[in-house]
Short mmCIF file of C-alpha atoms and ligand atoms in Angstrom, two decimals:
data_model
loop_
_atom_site.label_atom_id
_atom_site.label_comp_id
_atom_site.label_asym_id
_atom_site.label_seq_id
_atom_site.Cartn_x
_atom_site.Cartn_y
_atom_site.Cartn_z
CA MET A 1 22.07 0.68 24.02
CA SER A 2 18.75 0.01 21.88
CA LYS A 3 18.07 2.23 19.00
CA PRO A 4 14.73 3.87 20.12
CA GLN A 5 11.71 2.61 18.01
CA GLU A 6 11.29 4.44 15.01
CA PHE A 7 7.72 4.78 13.73
CA ILE A 8 6.04 5.68 10.27
CA LEU A 9 2.90 5.80 11.50
CA THR A 10 1.04 6.68 15.24
CA ILE A 11 -2.74 6.41 14.94
CA GLU A 12 -4.27 7.16 18.47
CA ASN A 13 -7.98 7.30 19.28
CA VAL A 14 -9.14 7.89 15.95
CA ASN A 15 -12.87 7.90 15.23
CA LYS A 16 -14.96 8.25 11.97
CA SER A 17 -18.55 8.07 11.28
CA PHE A 18 -20.91 8.33 8.52
CA GLU A 19 -24.24 9.63 9.39
CA GLY A 20 -24.00 8.15 12.81
CA PHE A 21 -22.48 4.86 11.97
CA LYS A 22 -18.69 4.27 13.31
CA ALA A 23 -16.87 2.95 10.48
CA ILE A 24 -13.88 3.62 12.57
CA SER A 25 -14.00 3.49 16.53
CA ASP A 26 -10.96 4.14 18.90
CA LEU A 27 -8.64 3.04 16.49
CA ASN A 28 -5.06 2.94 17.99
CA PHE A 29 -2.38 1.41 15.45
CA TYR A 30 1.84 1.61 15.38
CA MET A 31 3.91 0.80 12.71
CA ASP A 32 7.73 0.76 12.25
CA LYS A 33 9.80 2.26 9.48
CA GLY A 34 10.76 -0.83 6.92
CA GLU A 35 7.76 -2.93 8.12
CA LEU A 36 5.59 -4.88 6.02
CA ARG A 37 2.28 -4.53 7.62
CA THR A 38 -0.84 -6.77 6.11
CA ILE A 39 -4.48 -6.07 7.27
CA ILE A 40 -7.11 -7.87 7.17
CA GLY A 41 -10.77 -8.20 8.56
CA PRO A 42 -13.98 -8.85 7.31
CA ASN A 43 -16.30 -7.05 4.54
CA GLY A 44 -17.13 -3.74 6.40
CA ALA A 45 -14.31 -3.54 8.73
CA GLY A 46 -13.08 -0.66 8.09
CA LYS A 47 -10.04 -1.44 5.76
CA SER A 48 -10.71 1.17 3.24
CA THR A 49 -11.80 3.84 5.34
CA PHE A 50 -8.77 3.18 7.10
CA LEU A 51 -7.05 3.94 4.38
CA ASP A 52 -8.72 6.76 3.37
CA LEU A 53 -7.86 8.42 6.57
CA ILE A 54 -4.47 7.98 6.21
CA THR A 55 -4.07 9.93 2.68
CA GLY A 56 -6.67 12.45 3.61
CA LYS A 57 -9.29 11.20 1.49
CA ILE A 58 -11.59 11.46 4.41
CA LYS A 59 -11.17 13.25 7.08
CA THR A 60 -11.20 12.01 10.84
CA ASP A 61 -13.78 13.07 13.53
CA THR A 62 -11.53 12.75 16.12
CA GLY A 63 -7.53 11.41 16.68
CA LYS A 64 -4.22 11.91 15.50
CA ILE A 65 -2.35 10.18 12.99
CA LEU A 66 1.23 11.36 12.66
CA PHE A 67 3.69 10.35 10.12
CA GLY A 68 7.60 9.60 10.55
CA ASN A 69 10.01 11.57 12.80
CA GLU A 70 8.61 15.07 11.89
CA ASP A 71 5.27 13.74 13.57
CA HIS A 72 3.13 15.33 10.89
CA ASP A 73 -0.28 15.17 11.97
CA LEU A 74 -1.58 13.84 9.01
CA THR A 75 -5.27 14.49 9.86
CA LYS A 76 -4.51 18.66 9.69
CA LEU A 77 -3.35 17.89 6.17
CA ARG A 78 -5.09 18.07 2.31
CA GLU A 79 -4.83 15.25 0.41
CA TYR A 80 -1.90 16.26 -2.21
CA GLN A 81 -0.01 17.45 0.84
CA ILE A 82 0.24 14.24 2.53
CA ASN A 83 1.18 12.40 -0.99
CA ARG A 84 3.67 14.89 -1.04
CA LEU A 85 4.86 13.64 2.15
CA GLY A 86 5.66 10.58 0.50
CA ILE A 87 2.44 8.56 0.93
CA ALA A 88 1.77 6.35 -2.14
CA ARG A 89 -1.39 4.58 -2.45
CA LYS A 90 -2.08 2.02 -5.16
CA PHE A 91 -5.80 1.22 -5.70
CA GLN A 92 -7.58 -1.92 -6.94
CA THR A 93 -7.68 -0.90 -10.59
CA PRO A 94 -4.47 -0.45 -12.37
CA SER A 95 -3.79 3.14 -14.19
CA VAL A 96 -1.12 2.80 -15.98
CA TYR A 97 0.07 5.36 -19.67
CA GLU A 98 -1.68 2.16 -21.92
CA ASP A 99 -0.51 3.79 -24.87
CA HIS A 100 3.44 4.13 -23.30
CA THR A 101 6.11 1.34 -23.04
CA VAL A 102 6.58 -0.47 -19.74
CA PHE A 103 9.87 1.73 -19.67
CA ASP A 104 8.47 5.30 -20.10
CA ASN A 105 5.43 4.58 -17.69
CA ILE A 106 8.68 4.36 -15.33
CA MET A 107 10.17 6.95 -16.80
CA LEU A 108 7.48 9.09 -16.60
CA SER A 109 6.76 8.38 -12.83
CA LEU A 110 9.79 9.60 -11.83
CA PRO A 111 9.23 13.00 -9.95
CA GLU A 112 11.88 15.18 -12.30
CA SER A 113 10.02 14.25 -15.17
CA ARG A 114 7.18 15.90 -13.81
CA GLY A 115 4.47 13.52 -16.29
CA VAL A 116 3.54 13.29 -19.35
CA PHE A 117 3.48 16.69 -20.93
CA SER A 118 7.03 17.79 -19.65
CA SER A 119 7.95 14.60 -20.52
CA ILE A 120 9.79 15.46 -24.29
CA PHE A 121 11.75 18.04 -22.67
CA PHE A 122 13.00 15.55 -20.04
CA ARG A 123 16.37 14.08 -20.96
CA LEU A 124 16.89 11.45 -19.39
CA ASP A 125 20.72 10.88 -17.66
CA SER A 126 22.69 8.02 -16.62
CA GLU A 127 21.51 8.10 -13.14
CA ALA A 128 17.56 8.24 -13.61
CA LYS A 129 18.17 5.55 -16.25
CA ASP A 130 20.03 2.82 -13.51
CA ARG A 131 16.80 3.83 -11.44
CA ILE A 132 14.32 2.93 -13.88
CA THR A 133 16.47 -0.19 -14.52
CA GLU A 134 16.66 -1.10 -11.38
CA ILE A 135 12.58 -0.21 -10.44
CA LEU A 136 12.25 -2.52 -13.93
CA LYS A 137 14.38 -5.73 -12.22
CA THR A 138 12.45 -5.21 -9.08
CA ILE A 139 8.86 -5.72 -10.44
CA ARG A 140 10.27 -8.42 -12.75
CA LEU A 141 9.28 -6.42 -16.52
CA LYS A 142 13.32 -5.51 -17.32
CA ASP A 143 12.63 -8.28 -20.37
CA MET A 144 9.42 -6.02 -21.38
CA GLU A 145 10.63 -2.86 -20.98
CA THR A 146 9.55 -1.90 -25.09
CA VAL A 147 6.66 -3.39 -24.42
CA ILE A 148 3.40 -1.13 -24.89
CA ALA A 149 1.68 -1.07 -21.27
CA GLY A 150 -1.90 -1.58 -22.78
CA ALA A 151 -0.32 -5.28 -24.16
CA LEU A 152 0.19 -6.37 -20.65
CA SER A 153 -1.83 -8.83 -18.48
CA HIS A 154 -3.91 -7.41 -15.65
CA GLY A 155 -0.93 -8.75 -13.15
CA GLN A 156 1.58 -7.15 -14.81
CA LYS A 157 -0.17 -3.97 -15.28
CA GLN A 158 -0.68 -3.90 -11.29
CA TRP A 159 3.41 -4.69 -11.03
CA LEU A 160 3.93 -1.71 -13.28
CA GLU A 161 1.74 0.41 -11.51
CA ILE A 162 3.64 -0.35 -8.17
CA GLY A 163 6.80 0.17 -10.28
CA MET A 164 5.64 3.76 -10.93
CA LEU A 165 4.90 4.27 -7.37
CA LEU A 166 8.06 2.96 -6.53
CA ALA A 167 9.57 5.17 -8.84
CA GLN A 168 8.33 8.20 -6.88
CA GLN A 169 10.55 7.04 -3.53
CA PRO A 170 7.64 6.92 -1.17
CA LYS A 171 7.92 6.63 2.22
CA LEU A 172 5.21 4.59 2.87
CA LEU A 173 3.41 2.47 0.33
CA LEU A 174 -0.28 1.57 0.96
CA VAL A 175 -1.49 -1.30 -1.48
CA ASP A 176 -5.33 -2.32 -1.58
CA GLU A 177 -5.81 -5.83 -2.50
CA PRO A 178 -3.15 -6.30 -4.75
CA ALA A 179 -4.16 -10.04 -5.54
CA ALA A 180 -7.72 -9.17 -6.90
CA GLY A 181 -8.21 -10.47 -10.28
CA MET A 182 -5.11 -12.17 -10.87
CA SER A 183 -4.09 -15.89 -11.53
CA ASP A 184 -2.81 -17.99 -9.03
CA ASP A 185 0.90 -17.85 -10.28
CA GLU A 186 0.64 -14.05 -10.51
CA THR A 187 -0.58 -13.62 -7.17
CA LYS A 188 2.52 -15.74 -5.55
CA ARG A 189 4.70 -13.33 -8.15
CA THR A 190 2.90 -10.52 -6.29
CA GLY A 191 3.71 -11.64 -2.75
CA GLU A 192 7.61 -12.24 -3.71
CA LEU A 193 7.56 -8.32 -5.21
CA LEU A 194 6.09 -7.24 -1.73
CA LEU A 195 8.33 -9.29 0.31
CA SER A 196 11.69 -7.87 -1.78
CA LEU A 197 10.50 -4.82 -0.94
CA GLU A 198 10.20 -4.78 2.90
CA GLU A 199 12.82 -3.09 4.93
CA LYS A 200 13.46 -0.88 2.10
CA HIS A 201 9.88 0.65 2.33
CA SER A 202 7.27 1.06 4.73
CA ILE A 203 4.16 -1.06 3.27
CA ILE A 204 0.38 -1.42 4.35
CA VAL A 205 -1.41 -4.50 2.07
CA ILE A 206 -5.09 -4.89 2.77
CA GLU A 207 -5.75 -8.27 1.64
CA HIS A 208 -8.60 -10.45 0.97
CA ASP A 209 -7.20 -13.69 0.04
CA MET A 210 -5.73 -15.89 2.70
CA GLU A 211 -3.67 -17.96 1.28
CA PHE A 212 -1.42 -14.49 -0.21
CA VAL A 213 -1.68 -12.96 3.31
CA ARG A 214 -0.07 -16.21 4.29
CA GLN A 215 2.50 -16.05 2.00
CA ILE A 216 3.27 -12.31 2.85
CA ALA A 217 2.75 -12.24 6.51
CA ARG A 218 4.87 -10.99 9.10
CA LYS A 219 3.18 -8.39 11.57
CA VAL A 220 -0.77 -9.13 10.56
CA THR A 221 -3.22 -6.73 11.93
CA VAL A 222 -7.00 -7.43 12.30
CA LEU A 223 -9.67 -4.93 12.24
CA HIS A 224 -13.50 -5.65 12.98
CA GLN A 225 -16.09 -2.97 13.50
CA GLY A 226 -13.52 -0.32 12.94
CA LYS A 227 -11.48 -1.71 15.68
CA VAL A 228 -7.73 -3.29 16.01
CA ILE A 229 -9.14 -6.84 17.41
CA LYS A 230 -5.58 -9.14 17.36
CA GLU A 231 -2.32 -8.18 16.04
CA GLY A 232 0.71 -10.92 15.73
CA SER A 233 1.77 -13.30 13.65
CA MET A 234 -0.03 -15.41 11.19
CA ASP A 235 -0.03 -18.23 13.80
CA SER A 236 -1.29 -15.99 16.45
CA ILE A 237 -4.10 -14.72 14.41
CA GLN A 238 -5.01 -18.16 13.08
CA SER A 239 -5.30 -19.99 16.93
CA ASP A 240 -7.11 -16.70 18.14
CA PRO A 241 -10.82 -17.59 19.62
CA THR A 242 -12.27 -13.99 18.86
CA VAL A 243 -10.50 -13.65 15.14
CA ALA A 244 -12.36 -17.43 14.55
CA GLU A 245 -15.40 -16.21 15.67
CA VAL A 246 -15.13 -12.97 13.67
CA TYR A 247 -14.69 -15.41 10.70
CA LEU A 248 -17.34 -17.88 11.89
CA GLY A 249 -18.90 -19.52 8.93
CA ARG A 250 -16.61 -18.34 6.46
CA LYS A 251 -13.99 -20.20 4.56
CA HIS A 252 -10.62 -19.38 5.09
CA SER A 253 -10.08 -18.35 1.47
CA THR A 254 -12.41 -15.54 1.42
CA ALA A 255 -12.33 -14.47 4.96
CA ALA A 256 -10.61 -11.34 4.68
P1 LIG B 1 -13.77 -2.79 4.50
O1 LIG B 1 -13.14 -1.66 3.26
O2 LIG B 1 -12.86 -3.32 5.50
O3 LIG B 1 -14.92 -3.85 3.77
P2 LIG B 1 -14.76 -0.12 4.75
O4 LIG B 1 -13.77 0.56 5.17
O5 LIG B 1 -15.27 -0.12 3.05
O6 LIG B 1 -14.90 -1.54 4.45
O7 LIG B 1 -16.19 0.45 5.42
C1 LIG B 1 -16.90 0.35 6.90
C2 LIG B 1 -17.88 0.98 7.01
O8 LIG B 1 -18.48 1.71 6.37
C3 LIG B 1 -19.10 0.08 5.76
O9 LIG B 1 -19.88 -0.57 6.65
C4 LIG B 1 -19.40 0.88 5.21
O10 LIG B 1 -20.81 0.57 4.60
C5 LIG B 1 -19.25 2.12 5.86
N1 LIG B 1 -19.12 3.41 4.67
C6 LIG B 1 -17.47 3.25 4.27
N2 LIG B 1 -17.84 4.57 3.80
C7 LIG B 1 -18.89 5.05 3.58
C8 LIG B 1 -19.57 6.49 3.08
N3 LIG B 1 -18.26 7.35 2.35
N4 LIG B 1 -20.39 6.43 3.60
C9 LIG B 1 -21.13 5.85 4.40
N5 LIG B 1 -21.03 4.74 4.95
C10 LIG B 1 -20.00 4.40 4.62
MG1 LIG B 2 -12.75 -2.25 1.49
#
């Protein structure tokens, strides 16, 4: 017998209007635990609104958003409650503790350190230290652990912030346009980082840069006018006439 399907997210019949304008329209979306899912779609497709609805930043008009096995309906919870269930969001602009070292940034993000103010009373045990080291290796900043975060490049700050989110051991990680403003080399390394997280983590990446999308693509969801118009492999997306129509007149590098 095959293992029963385990969804991390079950989104059904969700609608959201802004003053009569339908930003999200009868949206259905299902995601397996451990998936790395990429969401693309033209400007105004509803991608950021989609994330805002999951995190509770804005409220749905109708529909349900169920999280994990417990089937918590996120539409009935407040933003901080949703965050506490284990949903972490990475915004486009990195926010790190600029005056602290790379190592301390991760340490301060551990749930048991409870943030910057209690940290002078926080004693690091070897288990926590190992976890920090593991994260630093994952984000490839181990060699820079003693560097002050303010001195990092834009890309390195983005990786550090992903590491800070990982320190919170989120069940679902939401990442909005991670490659924005990065050099080609940084973009490629960001893709490698996200790929290294799949299976151990459930991740949704919203992305603009189609070369980057091709690098990380597993299952890709195309949003248009607040609806899912296509879902599947990158090949099936690229050969789909409806998707092509939506992107008509645009070059692939700016298509998402
Ligand atoms: P995307 O991230 O795919 O570019 P958004 O989710 O930001 O798209 O926006 C979807 C649509 O909803 C856009 O037409 C946008 O102008 C509109 N929209 C988003 N947020 C608001 C808001 N707070 N008030 C009014 N309109 C909004
Ligand atoms: Mg957006």
